[in-house]
Amino acid sequence: ITGADGTGSGITAWAVTEGTLVPAGDSTKWVASPPTSITLSAGLGAKQVTAFTRDAAGNVSVGVTRTVTPGL
């Protein structure tokens, strides 16, 4: 995940989630470095994964969502 917030306050947190909901501000899904993996729920079939960034002012980006289908 890379990006810039466009305001100069800088990205300070990243979150990658299953689904499309923004994690709560105090969620452990927010991390200080870009995540390199995600644990998906059990079961076969397509799953939505969404990435968000947050800047020093607390502004959260619009999520970028992709659909993934885990292999067997």
Short mmCIF file of C-alpha atoms in Angstrom, two decimals:
data_model
loop_
_atom_site.label_atom_id
_atom_site.label_comp_id
_atom_site.label_asym_id
_atom_site.label_seq_id
_atom_site.Cartn_x
_atom_site.Cartn_y
_atom_site.Cartn_z
CA ILE A 1 0.00 0.00 0.00
CA THR A 2 1.42 3.34 -0.94
CA GLY A 3 -0.09 6.76 -1.14
CA ALA A 4 -0.09 10.38 -0.10
CA ASP A 5 -2.84 12.23 1.69
CA GLY A 6 -2.49 15.41 -0.36
CA THR A 7 -2.56 17.68 2.70
CA GLY A 8 1.03 17.34 3.86
CA SER A 9 0.13 15.83 7.22
CA GLY A 10 1.45 12.43 6.17
CA ILE A 11 0.12 8.89 6.45
CA THR A 12 0.54 7.62 10.01
CA ALA A 13 -1.54 4.42 9.97
CA TRP A 14 -2.70 1.71 7.60
CA ALA A 15 -5.53 -0.81 7.89
CA VAL A 16 -6.42 -3.75 5.67
CA THR A 17 -9.72 -5.42 6.48
CA GLU A 18 -12.01 -8.11 5.17
CA GLY A 19 -15.14 -6.34 4.01
CA THR A 20 -15.60 -2.64 3.35
CA LEU A 21 -16.14 -1.04 6.77
CA VAL A 22 -13.64 1.48 8.13
CA PRO A 23 -12.10 0.16 11.37
CA ALA A 24 -12.83 2.14 14.54
CA GLY A 25 -10.15 4.66 15.47
CA ASP A 26 -8.86 2.51 18.33
CA SER A 27 -8.99 -0.79 16.42
CA THR A 28 -5.91 -3.00 16.41
CA LYS A 29 -6.35 -3.20 12.63
CA TRP A 30 -4.66 0.21 12.41
CA VAL A 31 -0.89 -0.32 12.26
CA ALA A 32 2.08 2.02 11.92
CA SER A 33 3.58 0.29 8.86
CA PRO A 34 1.91 -0.94 5.68
CA PRO A 35 0.56 -4.47 6.28
CA THR A 36 2.03 -7.30 4.22
CA SER A 37 -0.68 -9.90 4.86
CA ILE A 38 -4.24 -10.39 6.07
CA THR A 39 -6.00 -13.35 7.68
CA LEU A 40 -9.31 -14.04 5.95
CA SER A 41 -12.37 -15.74 7.38
CA ALA A 42 -12.80 -19.46 6.83
CA GLY A 43 -14.73 -20.76 3.89
CA LEU A 44 -14.50 -20.90 0.15
CA GLY A 45 -15.59 -18.22 -2.24
CA ALA A 46 -14.79 -14.63 -3.08
CA LYS A 47 -13.97 -12.20 -0.27
CA GLN A 48 -13.65 -8.42 -0.29
CA VAL A 49 -10.46 -6.90 1.10
CA THR A 50 -10.25 -3.14 1.67
CA ALA A 51 -7.23 -0.94 2.45
CA PHE A 52 -7.44 2.40 4.28
CA THR A 53 -4.91 5.00 5.38
CA ARG A 54 -5.12 7.58 8.16
CA ASP A 55 -3.11 10.80 8.45
CA ALA A 56 -1.72 12.66 11.46
CA ALA A 57 -4.91 14.76 11.66
CA GLY A 58 -7.07 11.60 11.93
CA ASN A 59 -8.51 11.83 8.41
CA VAL A 60 -9.26 8.41 6.90
CA SER A 61 -8.94 7.76 3.19
CA VAL A 62 -11.60 6.34 0.97
CA GLY A 63 -11.08 2.58 0.97
CA VAL A 64 -9.64 0.71 -1.98
CA THR A 65 -11.44 -2.62 -2.31
CA ARG A 66 -10.46 -5.72 -4.22
CA THR A 67 -12.20 -9.08 -4.46
CA VAL A 68 -9.97 -12.08 -3.84
CA THR A 69 -10.70 -15.79 -4.13
CA PRO A 70 -8.39 -17.83 -1.90
CA GLY A 71 -7.00 -21.03 -3.41
CA LEU A 72 -7.66 -24.47 -1.99
#
